Coordinates of C-alpha atoms in Angstrom, one line a residue:
X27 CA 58.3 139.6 161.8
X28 CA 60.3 137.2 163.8
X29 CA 63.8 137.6 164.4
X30 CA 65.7 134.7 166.3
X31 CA 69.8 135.9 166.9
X32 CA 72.2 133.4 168.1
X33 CA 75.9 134.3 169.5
X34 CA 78.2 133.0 172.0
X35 CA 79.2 130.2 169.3
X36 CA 83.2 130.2 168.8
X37 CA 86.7 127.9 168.9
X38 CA 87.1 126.1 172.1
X39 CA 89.2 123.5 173.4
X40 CA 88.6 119.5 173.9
X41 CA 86.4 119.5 177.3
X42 CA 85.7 123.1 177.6
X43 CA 82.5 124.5 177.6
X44 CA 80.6 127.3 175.7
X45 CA 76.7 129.4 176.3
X46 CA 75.2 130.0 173.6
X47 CA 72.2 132.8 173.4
X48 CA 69.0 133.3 170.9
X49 CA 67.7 136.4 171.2
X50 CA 63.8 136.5 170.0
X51 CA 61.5 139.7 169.0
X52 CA 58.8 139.9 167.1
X53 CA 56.6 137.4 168.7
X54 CA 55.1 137.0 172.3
X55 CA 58.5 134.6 173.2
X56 CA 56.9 133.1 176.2
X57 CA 54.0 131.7 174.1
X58 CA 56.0 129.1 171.8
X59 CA 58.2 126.2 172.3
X60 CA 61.9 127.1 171.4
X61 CA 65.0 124.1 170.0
X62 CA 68.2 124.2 169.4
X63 CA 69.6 122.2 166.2
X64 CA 72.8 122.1 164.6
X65 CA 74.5 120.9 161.2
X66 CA 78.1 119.1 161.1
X67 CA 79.8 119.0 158.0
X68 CA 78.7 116.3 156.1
X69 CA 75.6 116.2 158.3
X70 CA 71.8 116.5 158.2
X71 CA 70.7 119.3 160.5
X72 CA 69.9 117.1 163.6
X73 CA 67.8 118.4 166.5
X74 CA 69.9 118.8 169.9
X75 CA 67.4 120.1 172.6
X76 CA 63.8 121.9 173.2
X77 CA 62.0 123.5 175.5
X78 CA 58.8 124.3 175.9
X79 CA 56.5 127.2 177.1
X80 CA 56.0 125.9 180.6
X81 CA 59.7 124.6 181.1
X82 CA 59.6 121.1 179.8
X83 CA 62.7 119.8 178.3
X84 CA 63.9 117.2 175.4
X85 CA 67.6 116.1 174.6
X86 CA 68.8 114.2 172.0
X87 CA 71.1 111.5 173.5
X88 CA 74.2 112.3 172.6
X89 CA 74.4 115.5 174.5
X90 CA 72.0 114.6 177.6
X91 CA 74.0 115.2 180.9
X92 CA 76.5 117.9 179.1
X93 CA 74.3 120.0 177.4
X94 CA 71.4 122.3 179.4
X95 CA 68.4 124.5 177.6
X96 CA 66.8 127.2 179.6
X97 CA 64.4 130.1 178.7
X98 CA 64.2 133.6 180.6
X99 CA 60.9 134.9 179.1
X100 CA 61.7 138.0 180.7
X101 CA 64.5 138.6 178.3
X102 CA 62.8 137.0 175.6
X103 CA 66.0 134.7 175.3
X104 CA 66.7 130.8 175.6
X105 CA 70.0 129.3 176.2
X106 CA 71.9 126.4 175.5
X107 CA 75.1 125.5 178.1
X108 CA 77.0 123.1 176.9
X109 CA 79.7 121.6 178.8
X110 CA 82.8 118.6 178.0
X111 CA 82.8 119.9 174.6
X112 CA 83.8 117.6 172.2
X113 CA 85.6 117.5 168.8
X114 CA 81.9 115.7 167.5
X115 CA 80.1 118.7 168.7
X116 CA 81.6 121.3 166.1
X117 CA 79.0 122.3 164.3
X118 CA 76.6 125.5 163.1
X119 CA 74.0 125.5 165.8
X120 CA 71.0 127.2 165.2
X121 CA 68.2 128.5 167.3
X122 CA 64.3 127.5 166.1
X123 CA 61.1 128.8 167.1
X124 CA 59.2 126.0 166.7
X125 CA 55.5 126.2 164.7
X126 CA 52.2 126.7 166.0
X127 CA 48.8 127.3 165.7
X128 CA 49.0 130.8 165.7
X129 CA 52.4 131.0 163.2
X130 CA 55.0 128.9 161.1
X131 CA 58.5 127.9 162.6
X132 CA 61.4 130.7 162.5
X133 CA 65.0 129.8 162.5
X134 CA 67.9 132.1 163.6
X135 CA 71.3 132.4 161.3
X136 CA 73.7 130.3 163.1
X137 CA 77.0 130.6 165.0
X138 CA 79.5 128.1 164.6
X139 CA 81.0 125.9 167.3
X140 CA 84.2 124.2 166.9
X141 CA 86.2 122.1 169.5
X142 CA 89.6 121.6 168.5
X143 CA 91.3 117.9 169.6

């Protein structure tokens, strides 16, 4: 039984910056490719960054050079920095681990993001 947990979400101001965590169990963490995604109100659930087992990382483009993903397989945990937060950016982000050949894709709960103007 996976279990992805995401905190660190919360209210922050116009250009401030927030890390948010996804805590893994339940699988061998360092074996799958990991995203983050998030949903805006009025919004389809949009993929914002991956990363995969050996490091390799995907942004979509309207977070590249403000946003970062990172893994610590050690702590069974990936990360998402973001940085210049803006009011667009508000938003339930969620934590995904993405499907394989050995099992289906798990998503985390959520944490909500909001960046006031």
């Amino acid at each position: 039984q996976v279990q992805l947990v995401e905190s660190g979400g919360g209210l922050v101001q116009f250009g401030g910056s927030l890390r948010l965590s996804c805590a893994a169990s339940g699988s061998i963490f360092s074996r799958y490719t990991m995203g983050w995604y998030r949903q805006a109100p009025g919004k389809e659930r949009e993929l914002v960054a991956t990363i995969t087992s050996v490091g390799s990382t995907n942004y979509a483009d309207s977070v590249k050079g403000r946003f970062t993903i990172s893994r610590d397989n050690a702590k069974n945990t990936v990360y998402l920095q973001m940085k210049s937060l803006k009011p667009e950016d508000t938003a339930v982000y969620y934590c995904k681990q993405e499907p394989s050949i050995w099992r289906g894709a798990y998503w985390g709960q959520g944490t909500q993001v909001t960046v006031s103007s």
